[in-house]
Coordinates of C-alpha atoms in Angstrom, one line a residue:
Chain D
M291 CA -0.1 -0.1 0.0
K292 CA 1.3 3.6 -0.7
S293 CA 0.2 6.5 1.0
Y294 CA 0.7 10.2 0.5
T295 CA 0.2 13.3 3.0
Q296 CA 0.0 16.9 1.8
Y297 CA -1.1 20.1 3.6
L298 CA -2.7 22.9 1.8
W299 CA -2.4 26.4 3.2
F300 CA -4.9 29.2 2.9
N301 CA -5.2 32.8 4.1
T302 CA -8.1 34.4 2.7
E303 CA -8.5 38.1 2.3
K304 CA -12.3 38.1 3.1
R305 CA -13.9 36.6 6.1
Q306 CA -15.8 34.0 3.8
A307 CA -14.4 32.8 0.4
F308 CA -14.8 29.7 -1.8
I309 CA -11.5 28.6 -3.2
N310 CA -11.4 25.8 -6.2
I311 CA -8.6 23.4 -5.1
T312 CA -9.3 20.5 -7.6
H313 CA -5.7 21.0 -9.3
Q314 CA -3.9 21.1 -5.9
V315 CA -5.8 17.9 -4.9
E316 CA -4.8 16.4 -8.4
G317 CA -1.3 17.3 -8.1
A318 CA -1.2 15.3 -4.6
V319 CA -2.9 12.3 -6.5
R320 CA 0.0 12.7 -9.1
K321 CA 2.8 12.9 -6.6
S322 CA 1.2 9.8 -4.6
G323 CA 1.6 7.3 -7.5
V324 CA -1.5 5.9 -6.5
Q325 CA -3.3 4.1 -9.2
E326 CA -6.7 2.7 -7.3
G327 CA -7.5 4.3 -4.0
L328 CA -9.2 6.7 -1.8
C329 CA -8.4 10.5 -1.3
L330 CA -9.5 12.3 1.7
V331 CA -9.5 16.1 1.7
N332 CA -10.5 17.7 4.9
A333 CA -10.4 21.1 6.5
M334 CA -8.2 21.1 9.6
H335 CA -10.0 23.8 11.2
I336 CA -13.5 24.0 12.5
T337 CA -14.9 27.0 10.9
A338 CA -13.9 26.1 7.3
S339 CA -15.2 23.3 5.0
V340 CA -14.2 21.3 1.9
F341 CA -17.1 20.3 -0.2
I342 CA -17.7 19.3 -3.8
N343 CA -19.8 21.2 -6.2
D344 CA -20.2 23.4 -9.5
D345 CA -17.6 25.9 -10.1
E346 CA -20.3 28.7 -11.0
S347 CA -20.0 32.1 -9.5
G348 CA -23.7 32.6 -9.3
L349 CA -24.2 29.4 -7.2
H350 CA -21.5 30.3 -4.8
Q351 CA -23.3 33.4 -4.2
D352 CA -26.5 31.6 -3.5
F353 CA -24.3 29.4 -1.2
M354 CA -23.2 32.1 0.6
E355 CA -26.8 33.8 1.0
W356 CA -28.2 30.3 1.9
V357 CA -26.0 29.6 4.6
E358 CA -26.1 33.2 6.1
S359 CA -30.0 32.6 6.3
L360 CA -29.6 29.5 8.1
A361 CA -26.9 30.5 10.5
P362 CA -26.6 34.3 10.5
Y363 CA -23.6 36.4 11.7
G364 CA -24.1 38.2 14.9
K365 CA -27.0 36.5 16.4
D366 CA -26.6 35.9 20.4
Y367 CA -24.5 32.7 20.2
A368 CA -23.5 31.2 23.6
H369 CA -20.1 30.4 21.9
N370 CA -19.6 34.2 21.5
L371 CA -19.7 34.9 25.0
T372 CA -15.9 33.5 25.1
G373 CA -14.8 36.6 23.3
E374 CA -15.3 34.9 19.8
D375 CA -17.6 36.2 17.1
N376 CA -17.4 33.1 14.9
A377 CA -20.0 30.7 16.2
D378 CA -22.1 31.3 13.2
S379 CA -18.8 30.2 11.2
H380 CA -19.0 26.7 13.0
L381 CA -22.6 26.2 12.1
K382 CA -22.1 27.3 8.5
R383 CA -19.2 25.0 8.0
T384 CA -21.4 22.3 9.6
I385 CA -23.8 22.6 6.6
M386 CA -21.0 22.7 3.9
G387 CA -19.3 19.7 5.3
R388 CA -15.7 19.3 6.8
E389 CA -14.4 16.7 4.3
V390 CA -14.7 14.7 1.1
V391 CA -13.5 11.4 0.0
V392 CA -12.9 10.9 -3.5
A393 CA -11.9 7.6 -5.3
I394 CA -8.8 7.3 -7.6
T395 CA -9.4 5.2 -10.6
R396 CA -6.4 4.6 -12.9
G397 CA -4.4 7.2 -11.3
K398 CA -6.9 10.1 -11.5
L399 CA -9.4 11.8 -9.3
D400 CA -12.8 9.9 -10.2
L401 CA -15.0 13.0 -10.4
G402 CA -18.2 13.5 -12.2
P403 CA -18.5 16.0 -15.0
W404 CA -19.1 18.9 -13.0
E405 CA -17.6 17.8 -9.7
Q406 CA -14.7 20.2 -8.3
I407 CA -13.3 20.4 -5.1
F408 CA -13.5 23.6 -2.9
Y409 CA -12.2 25.0 0.2
G410 CA -15.0 26.9 1.9
E411 CA -13.6 29.4 4.5
F412 CA -16.1 31.1 7.0
D413 CA -13.7 32.5 9.5
G414 CA -10.7 33.7 7.3
K415 CA -8.1 36.6 7.3
R416 CA -5.6 33.8 9.2
R417 CA -3.5 30.9 7.9
K418 CA -5.6 27.8 7.9
R419 CA -5.1 24.2 6.4
V420 CA -6.4 21.9 4.5
L421 CA -5.3 17.9 4.9
V422 CA -4.8 15.6 1.5
K423 CA -4.4 12.2 2.3
V424 CA -4.0 9.6 -0.4
I425 CA -3.9 5.7 0.1
G426 CA -3.9 3.0 -2.5
E427 CA -1.8 1.2 -4.8
Chain V
M123 CA -4.4 -4.5 -1.5
K124 CA -7.7 -5.0 -3.8
S125 CA -9.9 -2.7 -5.3
Y126 CA -12.9 -2.6 -7.2
T127 CA -14.8 0.3 -9.0
Q128 CA -18.4 0.0 -10.1
Y129 CA -20.9 2.7 -11.5
L130 CA -24.6 2.6 -10.9
W131 CA -26.8 4.4 -13.5
F132 CA -30.0 6.1 -12.7
N133 CA -32.8 8.0 -14.6
T134 CA -35.8 8.9 -12.3
E135 CA -39.2 9.5 -13.8
K136 CA -39.7 12.4 -11.1
R137 CA -37.6 15.6 -10.3
Q138 CA -36.9 14.1 -6.8
A139 CA -36.8 10.5 -5.6
F140 CA -35.1 8.5 -2.9
I141 CA -33.9 5.1 -4.0
N142 CA -32.5 2.1 -2.0
I143 CA -29.2 1.0 -3.4
T144 CA -28.1 -1.1 -0.5
H145 CA -28.2 -4.3 -2.5
Q146 CA -26.1 -3.0 -5.4
V147 CA -23.5 -1.8 -3.2
E148 CA -23.5 -5.4 -1.4
G149 CA -23.0 -6.6 -4.8
A150 CA -20.2 -4.5 -5.6
V151 CA -18.5 -5.5 -2.1
R152 CA -19.1 -9.3 -3.2
K153 CA -17.5 -8.9 -6.2
S154 CA -14.7 -7.0 -4.9
G155 CA -13.5 -10.0 -2.7
V156 CA -12.4 -7.6 -0.1
Q157 CA -12.7 -9.0 3.6
E158 CA -11.9 -5.8 5.7
G159 CA -11.8 -2.5 4.0
L160 CA -13.7 0.6 3.4
C161 CA -16.4 1.3 0.8
L162 CA -17.0 4.7 -0.7
V163 CA -20.4 5.3 -2.1
N164 CA -20.7 8.9 -3.9
A165 CA -23.2 10.6 -6.2
M166 CA -21.0 12.0 -9.4
H167 CA -23.4 14.8 -10.0
I168 CA -23.6 17.8 -7.8
T169 CA -27.6 17.9 -7.7
A170 CA -28.0 14.5 -6.1
S171 CA -27.0 12.8 -3.0
V172 CA -25.9 9.5 -1.5
F173 CA -26.9 9.1 2.3
I174 CA -27.7 6.5 4.8
N175 CA -31.1 6.6 6.8
D176 CA -34.1 4.4 7.4
D177 CA -36.2 2.9 4.7
E178 CA -39.8 4.4 5.8
S179 CA -41.8 5.9 3.4
G180 CA -43.2 8.6 6.1
L181 CA -39.6 9.5 6.9
H182 CA -38.8 9.9 3.3
Q183 CA -41.8 12.1 2.8
D184 CA -40.4 14.1 5.9
F185 CA -36.9 14.4 4.5
M186 CA -38.4 15.7 1.1
E187 CA -40.7 18.4 2.9
W188 CA -37.8 19.1 5.0
V189 CA -35.4 19.9 2.1
E190 CA -38.0 21.8 0.3
S191 CA -38.6 24.1 3.4
L192 CA -34.6 24.7 3.8
A193 CA -34.1 25.3 0.0
P194 CA -37.2 26.1 -1.9
Y195 CA -37.6 25.3 -5.5
G196 CA -38.0 28.9 -7.7
K197 CA -36.7 31.4 -5.1
D198 CA -34.8 34.0 -7.1
Y199 CA -31.3 32.2 -7.1
A200 CA -28.1 33.7 -8.8
H201 CA -27.5 30.5 -10.3
N202 CA -30.9 30.3 -12.1
L203 CA -29.6 33.4 -14.4
T204 CA -27.5 31.0 -15.9
G205 CA -30.5 29.4 -17.6
E206 CA -30.7 26.6 -14.9
D207 CA -33.7 26.1 -12.6
N208 CA -32.0 23.6 -10.3
A209 CA -29.9 25.9 -7.7
D210 CA -32.3 24.4 -5.1
S211 CA -31.2 20.9 -6.0
H212 CA -27.6 21.9 -5.2
L213 CA -28.6 23.3 -1.6
K214 CA -30.7 20.1 -1.1
R215 CA -27.9 17.6 -1.9
T216 CA -25.5 19.9 0.4
I217 CA -28.0 19.1 3.2
M218 CA -28.2 15.4 2.5
G219 CA -24.7 14.9 1.7
R220 CA -22.5 13.7 -1.5
E221 CA -21.2 10.6 -0.1
V222 CA -21.2 7.7 2.3
V223 CA -18.0 5.7 3.5
V224 CA -18.8 2.2 5.1
A225 CA -16.7 -0.3 6.5
I226 CA -16.6 -3.9 5.3
T227 CA -16.2 -6.3 8.1
R228 CA -15.7 -10.3 7.3
G229 CA -16.6 -9.5 3.5
K230 CA -19.9 -7.5 4.3
L231 CA -21.0 -3.9 4.7
D232 CA -20.7 -3.1 8.4
L233 CA -24.2 -1.5 8.8
G234 CA -26.2 -0.6 11.9
P235 CA -29.7 -2.4 12.3
W236 CA -31.7 0.5 10.4
E237 CA -28.8 1.9 8.1
Q238 CA -29.9 1.5 4.3
I239 CA -28.0 3.3 1.7
F240 CA -30.1 5.7 -0.6
Y241 CA -29.6 7.5 -3.7
G242 CA -31.1 11.0 -3.4
E243 CA -32.2 12.5 -6.7
F244 CA -33.2 16.3 -6.6
D245 CA -32.8 17.1 -10.4
G246 CA -34.0 13.9 -12.1
K247 CA -35.2 13.0 -15.5
R248 CA -31.9 12.2 -16.9
R249 CA -29.1 9.9 -16.5
K250 CA -26.9 10.2 -13.6
R251 CA -24.2 8.1 -12.0
V252 CA -23.3 6.9 -8.5
L253 CA -19.4 5.7 -8.1
V254 CA -18.8 2.6 -5.9
K255 CA -15.4 2.1 -4.5
V256 CA -14.1 -0.7 -2.8
I257 CA -10.4 -0.9 -1.1
G258 CA -9.3 -3.4 1.3
E259 CA -8.0 -6.8 1.5
Chain Y
M212 CA -2.6 -3.9 4.5
K213 CA -3.7 -3.9 8.3
S214 CA -7.1 -3.1 9.7
Y215 CA -8.8 -2.8 12.9
T216 CA -12.4 -2.6 14.0
Q217 CA -13.9 -1.6 17.3
Y218 CA -17.6 -0.7 18.4
L219 CA -17.9 1.9 20.9
W220 CA -21.2 1.7 23.1
F221 CA -23.4 4.8 24.5
N222 CA -26.5 4.9 26.5
T223 CA -26.8 8.8 27.3
E224 CA -29.1 9.9 30.2
K225 CA -30.8 12.6 28.1
R226 CA -32.5 12.6 24.8
Q227 CA -29.7 14.7 23.3
A228 CA -26.2 14.8 24.2
F229 CA -22.6 15.3 22.7
I230 CA -19.9 13.1 24.0
N231 CA -16.3 13.7 23.3
I232 CA -14.7 10.4 21.8
T233 CA -11.7 11.5 20.9
H234 CA -9.5 9.5 23.0
Q235 CA -11.5 6.3 22.4
V236 CA -10.9 6.7 18.5
E237 CA -6.8 7.5 19.5
G238 CA -7.0 4.1 21.4
A239 CA -8.3 2.4 18.6
V240 CA -5.8 3.7 16.1
R241 CA -2.9 2.9 18.7
K242 CA -4.3 -0.8 18.9
S243 CA -4.5 -0.9 14.9
G244 CA -0.8 -0.5 14.7
V245 CA -1.4 1.5 11.5
Q246 CA 1.0 4.4 10.6
E247 CA -0.2 5.6 7.7
G248 CA -4.1 5.3 6.8
L249 CA -7.7 6.6 7.2
C250 CA -10.1 6.1 10.2
L251 CA -13.6 6.0 9.7
V252 CA -15.8 6.8 12.6
N253 CA -19.4 6.4 12.2
A254 CA -22.9 6.1 14.1
M255 CA -24.3 2.9 13.3
H256 CA -27.9 4.3 14.3
I257 CA -29.8 6.7 12.0
T258 CA -30.8 9.2 14.9
A259 CA -27.3 9.8 15.9
S260 CA -24.2 11.7 14.6
V261 CA -20.5 11.6 14.5
F262 CA -19.1 14.8 14.0
I263 CA -15.7 16.9 14.4
N264 CA -15.7 20.5 16.0
D265 CA -14.8 22.5 19.2
D266 CA -14.9 21.0 22.5
E267 CA -16.5 24.3 24.0
S268 CA -19.6 24.2 26.0
G269 CA -21.3 27.2 24.7
L270 CA -20.8 26.1 21.2
H271 CA -22.5 22.7 21.8
Q272 CA -25.4 24.6 23.4
D273 CA -25.5 26.8 20.2
F274 CA -25.6 23.7 18.0
M275 CA -28.2 22.2 19.9
E276 CA -30.5 25.4 19.7
W277 CA -29.6 25.3 16.0
V278 CA -30.6 21.9 15.2
E279 CA -33.9 22.4 17.1
S280 CA -34.8 25.6 15.2
L281 CA -33.9 23.7 11.8
A282 CA -35.6 20.3 12.8
P283 CA -38.2 21.1 15.7
Y284 CA -39.3 18.2 18.1
G285 CA -43.1 17.5 18.0
K286 CA -44.0 18.9 14.6
D287 CA -46.7 16.8 12.7
Y288 CA -44.2 14.5 10.9
A289 CA -45.4 11.6 9.0
H290 CA -42.8 9.2 10.3
N291 CA -44.1 9.8 13.7
L292 CA -47.3 8.1 12.6
T293 CA -45.4 4.8 12.8
G294 CA -45.5 5.4 16.5
E295 CA -42.1 6.9 16.6
D296 CA -41.7 10.4 18.0
N297 CA -38.2 10.7 16.7
A298 CA -38.3 12.1 13.0
D299 CA -36.8 15.1 14.3
S300 CA -33.7 13.0 15.4
H301 CA -33.3 11.7 11.8
L302 CA -33.3 15.3 10.6
K303 CA -31.0 16.7 13.1
R304 CA -28.5 13.9 12.6
T305 CA -28.5 14.5 8.8
I306 CA -27.4 18.3 9.6
M307 CA -24.4 17.3 12.0
G308 CA -23.3 14.3 9.8
R309 CA -23.2 10.4 9.9
E310 CA -19.7 9.8 9.9
V311 CA -16.1 11.2 9.9
V312 CA -12.9 10.0 8.0
V313 CA -9.8 11.1 9.6
A314 CA -6.1 10.6 8.4
I315 CA -3.6 8.6 10.4
T316 CA -0.3 10.0 9.9
R317 CA 3.1 8.7 11.7
G318 CA 0.8 6.7 13.9
K319 CA -1.7 9.3 15.2
L320 CA -4.9 10.8 14.4
D321 CA -3.9 14.0 12.1
L322 CA -6.2 16.5 13.5
G323 CA -6.2 20.1 13.3
P324 CA -5.5 22.2 16.3
W325 CA -9.0 22.5 17.6
E326 CA -10.3 19.3 15.9
Q327 CA -12.3 16.9 18.4
I328 CA -14.4 14.0 17.5
F329 CA -17.9 13.9 18.9
Y330 CA -20.7 11.6 19.2
G331 CA -23.9 13.3 18.8
E332 CA -27.0 11.6 20.2
F333 CA -30.4 13.0 19.0
D334 CA -32.6 10.1 20.4
G335 CA -31.1 8.5 23.5
K336 CA -31.9 6.7 26.6
R337 CA -31.0 3.3 24.9
R338 CA -27.9 1.6 24.0
K339 CA -26.3 2.4 20.5
R340 CA -23.2 1.8 18.9
V341 CA -20.4 3.8 16.8
L342 CA -18.1 1.8 14.6
V343 CA -14.3 2.6 14.1
K344 CA -12.6 1.1 11.2
V345 CA -8.9 1.6 10.7
I346 CA -7.4 0.7 7.5
G347 CA -3.5 1.3 6.1
E348 CA 0.1 0.2 7.0

């Protein structure tokens, strides 16, 4: 069995952002040399997300407005009594998801026609990491 | 390490549907010959879901009404300005989830007593795929 | 390839509870002897969750109130016509997620600085299981 680990770093200018990381994950799969296996991609921070969807700016706007409506910033969250103001970011990331697992088939990410992998930041302006772990043969 | 890949095709009559795919996934695990490992099952389309829950028709009705209330069809989504009318489907699938990973123990899906695997379609009436990837030994 | 399977049992006093299971999962990884691989942790019951977030009591209160607002107990759910009263628990667990997959790097769970693994119970007061499956080398 082969395995490969890579950490991707992000530091977004805005509090919230979606970044297409498909190419970076493909690069990790190539470096792993794995032909058949699984690739885990997960946010290592609990106010950020890794998810798969379409790379369409209108849809990304819809996602941002939608998670805001489901988990608004600035409500009187108990977590924010600790001095934080990011309780909403924890909830938003829960909607969008912490991780994806993608199959590797014949040396490539086995993605559907519109599937793209995104980093979803909900409390940015600081250095944060994503983990890419490849295992297989 | 062994691996096995199978694609399941769906073309639902209705726009939204849940289909129990547990037997098909069990078939893939059998064909893989894997005794101990992991089985990834994921939608390859970004308006569809794979999730695990109970096979109870009342609950499925509740799920359908619930995702409709959280992400209603026909709102003025930015994505729908592209000519699509399925922004709601992208959001609904995000709630229900893209994928499940199931353990394989002694040659079988290691599911709890009520766990069943479902394909969740939110923008059907077209051919769409699910990927089953088995790795292990 | 090595693999290791462990079942964790829970029986919460209250209907809803979050329990930090990080140490128990770390124990399973140690016993597996796996240095590089993947660790799946999933609820085996469909009204319970396994998720990763911060171990902060205020945030846990926020999560509980949030899932209650998104999927309230006691609404007229179709599932509850079967004699159950836990349709809301199925929906709540869907928001929080069934499973997590965590990388194992150099023999340890490769978690970010605040990542902790939780069992999320939404219909407790009965014995329920979590599955930990480790594969790798």
